[in-house]
PDB file of C-alpha atoms in Angstrom:
ATOM      1  CA  GLU A   1     -17.906  14.519  13.357  1.00 79.00           C
ATOM      2  CA  ILE A   2     -16.640  14.307   9.788  1.00 83.00           C
ATOM      3  CA  ALA A   3     -13.810  12.006  10.828  1.00 81.00           C
ATOM      4  CA  ASN A   4     -16.355   9.752  12.614  1.00 82.00           C
ATOM      5  CA  GLN A   5     -18.476   9.507   9.461  1.00 86.00           C
ATOM      6  CA  ILE A   6     -15.426   8.671   7.352  1.00 83.00           C
ATOM      7  CA  HIS A   7     -14.383   6.058   9.905  1.00 84.00           C
ATOM      8  CA  ARG A   8     -17.821   4.464   9.879  1.00 83.00           C
ATOM      9  CA  GLN A   9     -18.023   4.368   6.169  1.00 83.00           C
ATOM     10  CA  VAL A  10     -14.674   2.726   5.791  1.00 82.00           C
ATOM     11  CA  LEU A  11     -15.638   0.090   8.387  1.00 82.00           C
ATOM     12  CA  SER A  12     -18.846  -0.735   6.542  1.00 84.00           C
ATOM     13  CA  PRO A  13     -18.367  -3.944   4.517  1.00 86.00           C
ATOM     14  CA  LEU A  14     -18.190  -3.603   0.711  1.00 86.00           C
ATOM     15  CA  ARG A  15     -20.069  -6.066  -1.465  1.00 88.00           C
ATOM     16  CA  LEU A  16     -18.275  -7.201  -4.560  1.00 88.00           C
ATOM     17  CA  ASP A  17     -20.083  -9.888  -6.525  1.00 90.00           C
ATOM     18  CA  SER A  18     -20.953 -12.439  -3.865  1.00 90.00           C
ATOM     19  CA  HIS A  19     -18.134 -11.410  -1.514  1.00 90.00           C
ATOM     20  CA  ASN A  20     -18.173  -9.107   1.469  1.00 89.00           C
ATOM     21  CA  ILE A  21     -14.868  -7.180   1.674  1.00 89.00           C
ATOM     22  CA  ARG A  22     -14.028  -5.513   4.988  1.00 87.00           C
ATOM     23  CA  LEU A  23     -11.485  -2.772   5.172  1.00 84.00           C
ATOM     24  CA  THR A  24      -9.561  -1.729   8.238  1.00 84.00           C
ATOM     25  CA  THR A  25      -8.185   1.707   8.948  1.00 84.00           C
ATOM     26  CA  SER A  26      -5.947   3.576  11.407  1.00 87.00           C
ATOM     27  CA  LEU A  27      -7.225   7.087  11.188  1.00 89.00           C
ATOM     28  CA  GLY A  28      -5.442  10.169  12.599  1.00 91.00           C
ATOM     29  CA  VAL A  29      -7.124  13.595  13.080  1.00 92.00           C
ATOM     30  CA  ALA A  30      -5.610  16.949  13.847  1.00 92.00           C
ATOM     31  CA  VAL A  31      -7.995  19.855  14.595  1.00 91.00           C
ATOM     32  CA  TYR A  32      -7.706  23.266  12.964  1.00 90.00           C
ATOM     33  CA  PRO A  33      -6.875  25.830  14.359  1.00 89.00           C
ATOM     34  CA  GLU A  34      -6.420  24.176  17.800  1.00 86.00           C
ATOM     35  CA  PHE A  35      -3.188  22.274  16.917  1.00 83.00           C
ATOM     36  CA  GLY A  36      -2.190  23.558  13.467  1.00 82.00           C
ATOM     37  CA  CYS A  37      -2.734  26.667  11.388  1.00 86.00           C
ATOM     38  CA  ASN A  38      -1.571  25.344   8.049  1.00 91.00           C
ATOM     39  CA  ALA A  39      -1.827  22.239   5.923  1.00 92.00           C
ATOM     40  CA  ASP A  40       1.662  20.992   6.516  1.00 91.00           C
ATOM     41  CA  SER A  41       1.421  21.163  10.332  1.00 90.00           C
ATOM     42  CA  LEU A  42      -2.087  19.553  10.280  1.00 91.00           C
ATOM     43  CA  LEU A  43      -0.784  16.690   8.102  1.00 92.00           C
ATOM     44  CA  GLN A  44       2.222  16.170  10.360  1.00 90.00           C
ATOM     45  CA  LEU A  45       0.046  16.111  13.550  1.00 91.00           C
ATOM     46  CA  SER A  46      -2.612  13.861  11.932  1.00 91.00           C
ATOM     47  CA  SER A  47       0.221  11.528  10.996  1.00 90.00           C
ATOM     48  CA  LEU A  48       1.368  11.274  14.626  1.00 90.00           C
ATOM     49  CA  ALA A  49      -2.280  10.552  15.598  1.00 92.00           C
ATOM     50  CA  ALA A  50      -2.481   7.842  12.876  1.00 90.00           C
ATOM     51  CA  GLN A  51       0.745   6.219  14.299  1.00 89.00           C
ATOM     52  CA  GLU A  52      -0.967   6.247  17.684  1.00 90.00           C
ATOM     53  CA  SER A  53      -4.007   4.562  16.157  1.00 90.00           C
ATOM     54  CA  LYS A  54      -1.824   1.823  14.622  1.00 89.00           C
ATOM     55  CA  ARG A  55      -0.074   1.299  17.940  1.00 88.00           C
ATOM     56  CA  ARG A  56      -3.396   0.853  19.727  1.00 90.00           C
ATOM     57  CA  GLY A  57      -4.820  -1.723  17.232  1.00 87.00           C
ATOM     58  CA  LYS A  58      -6.963  -2.118  14.232  1.00 84.00           C
ATOM     59  CA  ASP A  59      -9.919   0.112  13.299  1.00 86.00           C
ATOM     60  CA  ILE A  60      -8.944   2.899  15.737  1.00 89.00           C
ATOM     61  CA  MET A  61      -9.294   6.658  15.234  1.00 89.00           C
ATOM     62  CA  SER A  62      -7.141   8.971  17.346  1.00 92.00           C
ATOM     63  CA  VAL A  63      -7.321  12.716  17.639  1.00 92.00           C
ATOM     64  CA  TYR A  64      -3.988  14.368  17.991  1.00 92.00           C
ATOM     65  CA  ASP A  65      -2.943  15.015  21.555  1.00 91.00           C
ATOM     66  CA  PRO A  66       0.266  16.969  22.443  1.00 90.00           C
ATOM     67  CA  ALA A  67       1.266  13.923  24.666  1.00 88.00           C
ATOM     68  CA  PHE A  68       1.818  12.031  21.375  1.00 85.00           C
ATOM     69  CA  ASP A  69       4.971  14.242  20.843  1.00 82.00           C
ATOM     70  CA  ALA A  70       6.525  12.994  24.080  1.00 85.00           C
ATOM     71  CA  THR A  71       5.669   9.386  23.223  1.00 81.00           C
ATOM     72  CA  VAL A  72       7.290   9.736  19.755  1.00 79.00           C
ATOM     73  CA  LYS A  73      10.361  11.429  21.223  1.00 79.00           C
ATOM     74  CA  GLN A  74      10.708   8.703  23.824  1.00 86.00           C
ATOM     75  CA  ARG A  75      10.405   5.931  21.188  1.00 82.00           C
ATOM     76  CA  LEU A  76      12.945   7.631  18.907  1.00 79.00           C
ATOM     77  CA  TYR A  77      15.319   8.031  21.831  1.00 87.00           C
ATOM     78  CA  ILE A  78      14.986   4.308  22.663  1.00 88.00           C
ATOM     79  CA  GLU A  79      15.497   3.372  19.012  1.00 85.00           C
ATOM     80  CA  ARG A  80      18.637   5.507  18.843  1.00 86.00           C
ATOM     81  CA  GLU A  81      20.080   4.125  22.046  1.00 86.00           C
ATOM     82  CA  LEU A  82      19.411   0.548  20.944  1.00 85.00           C
ATOM     83  CA  SER A  83      21.070   1.193  17.654  1.00 84.00           C
ATOM     84  CA  ARG A  84      24.092   2.675  19.343  1.00 82.00           C
ATOM     85  CA  SER A  85      24.210  -0.313  21.777  1.00 78.00           C
ATOM     86  CA  ILE A  86      24.093  -2.772  18.981  1.00 78.00           C
ATOM     87  CA  HIS A  87      26.980  -1.108  17.242  1.00 78.00           C
ATOM     88  CA  ASP A  88      28.878  -1.239  20.466  1.00 75.00           C
ATOM     89  CA  LEU A  89      28.312  -4.807  21.624  1.00 71.00           C
ATOM     90  CA  SER A  90      30.465  -4.296  24.723  1.00 65.00           C
ATOM     91  CA  GLN A  91      27.369  -2.677  26.349  1.00 58.00           C
ATOM     92  CA  PHE A  92      25.515  -6.021  26.114  1.00 60.00           C
ATOM     93  CA  GLU A  93      26.030  -8.627  28.759  1.00 67.00           C
ATOM     94  CA  LEU A  94      24.791 -12.128  28.000  1.00 66.00           C
ATOM     95  CA  TRP A  95      23.872 -14.541  30.760  1.00 66.00           C
TER      96      TRP A  95
END
């Protein structure tokens, strides 16, 4: 509930002189003690959730889900393999 309140407050336009300023946010949340028992693990998991929010679009709040781990591992694997392939151009076939 606190995360929802923060998210709503950030999305509320700010008034500065005669201008309305609208902020956007990608918010990640990790729940204690369900997914982490110390500050470091909660920060790491909430960071994964924030990455998921960014992937999904603007003004999204995501609560950490263990499935995010698999998604991140898959993305890192693809990036690593692409990097290897680029270094070894013989794996590319142009048509």
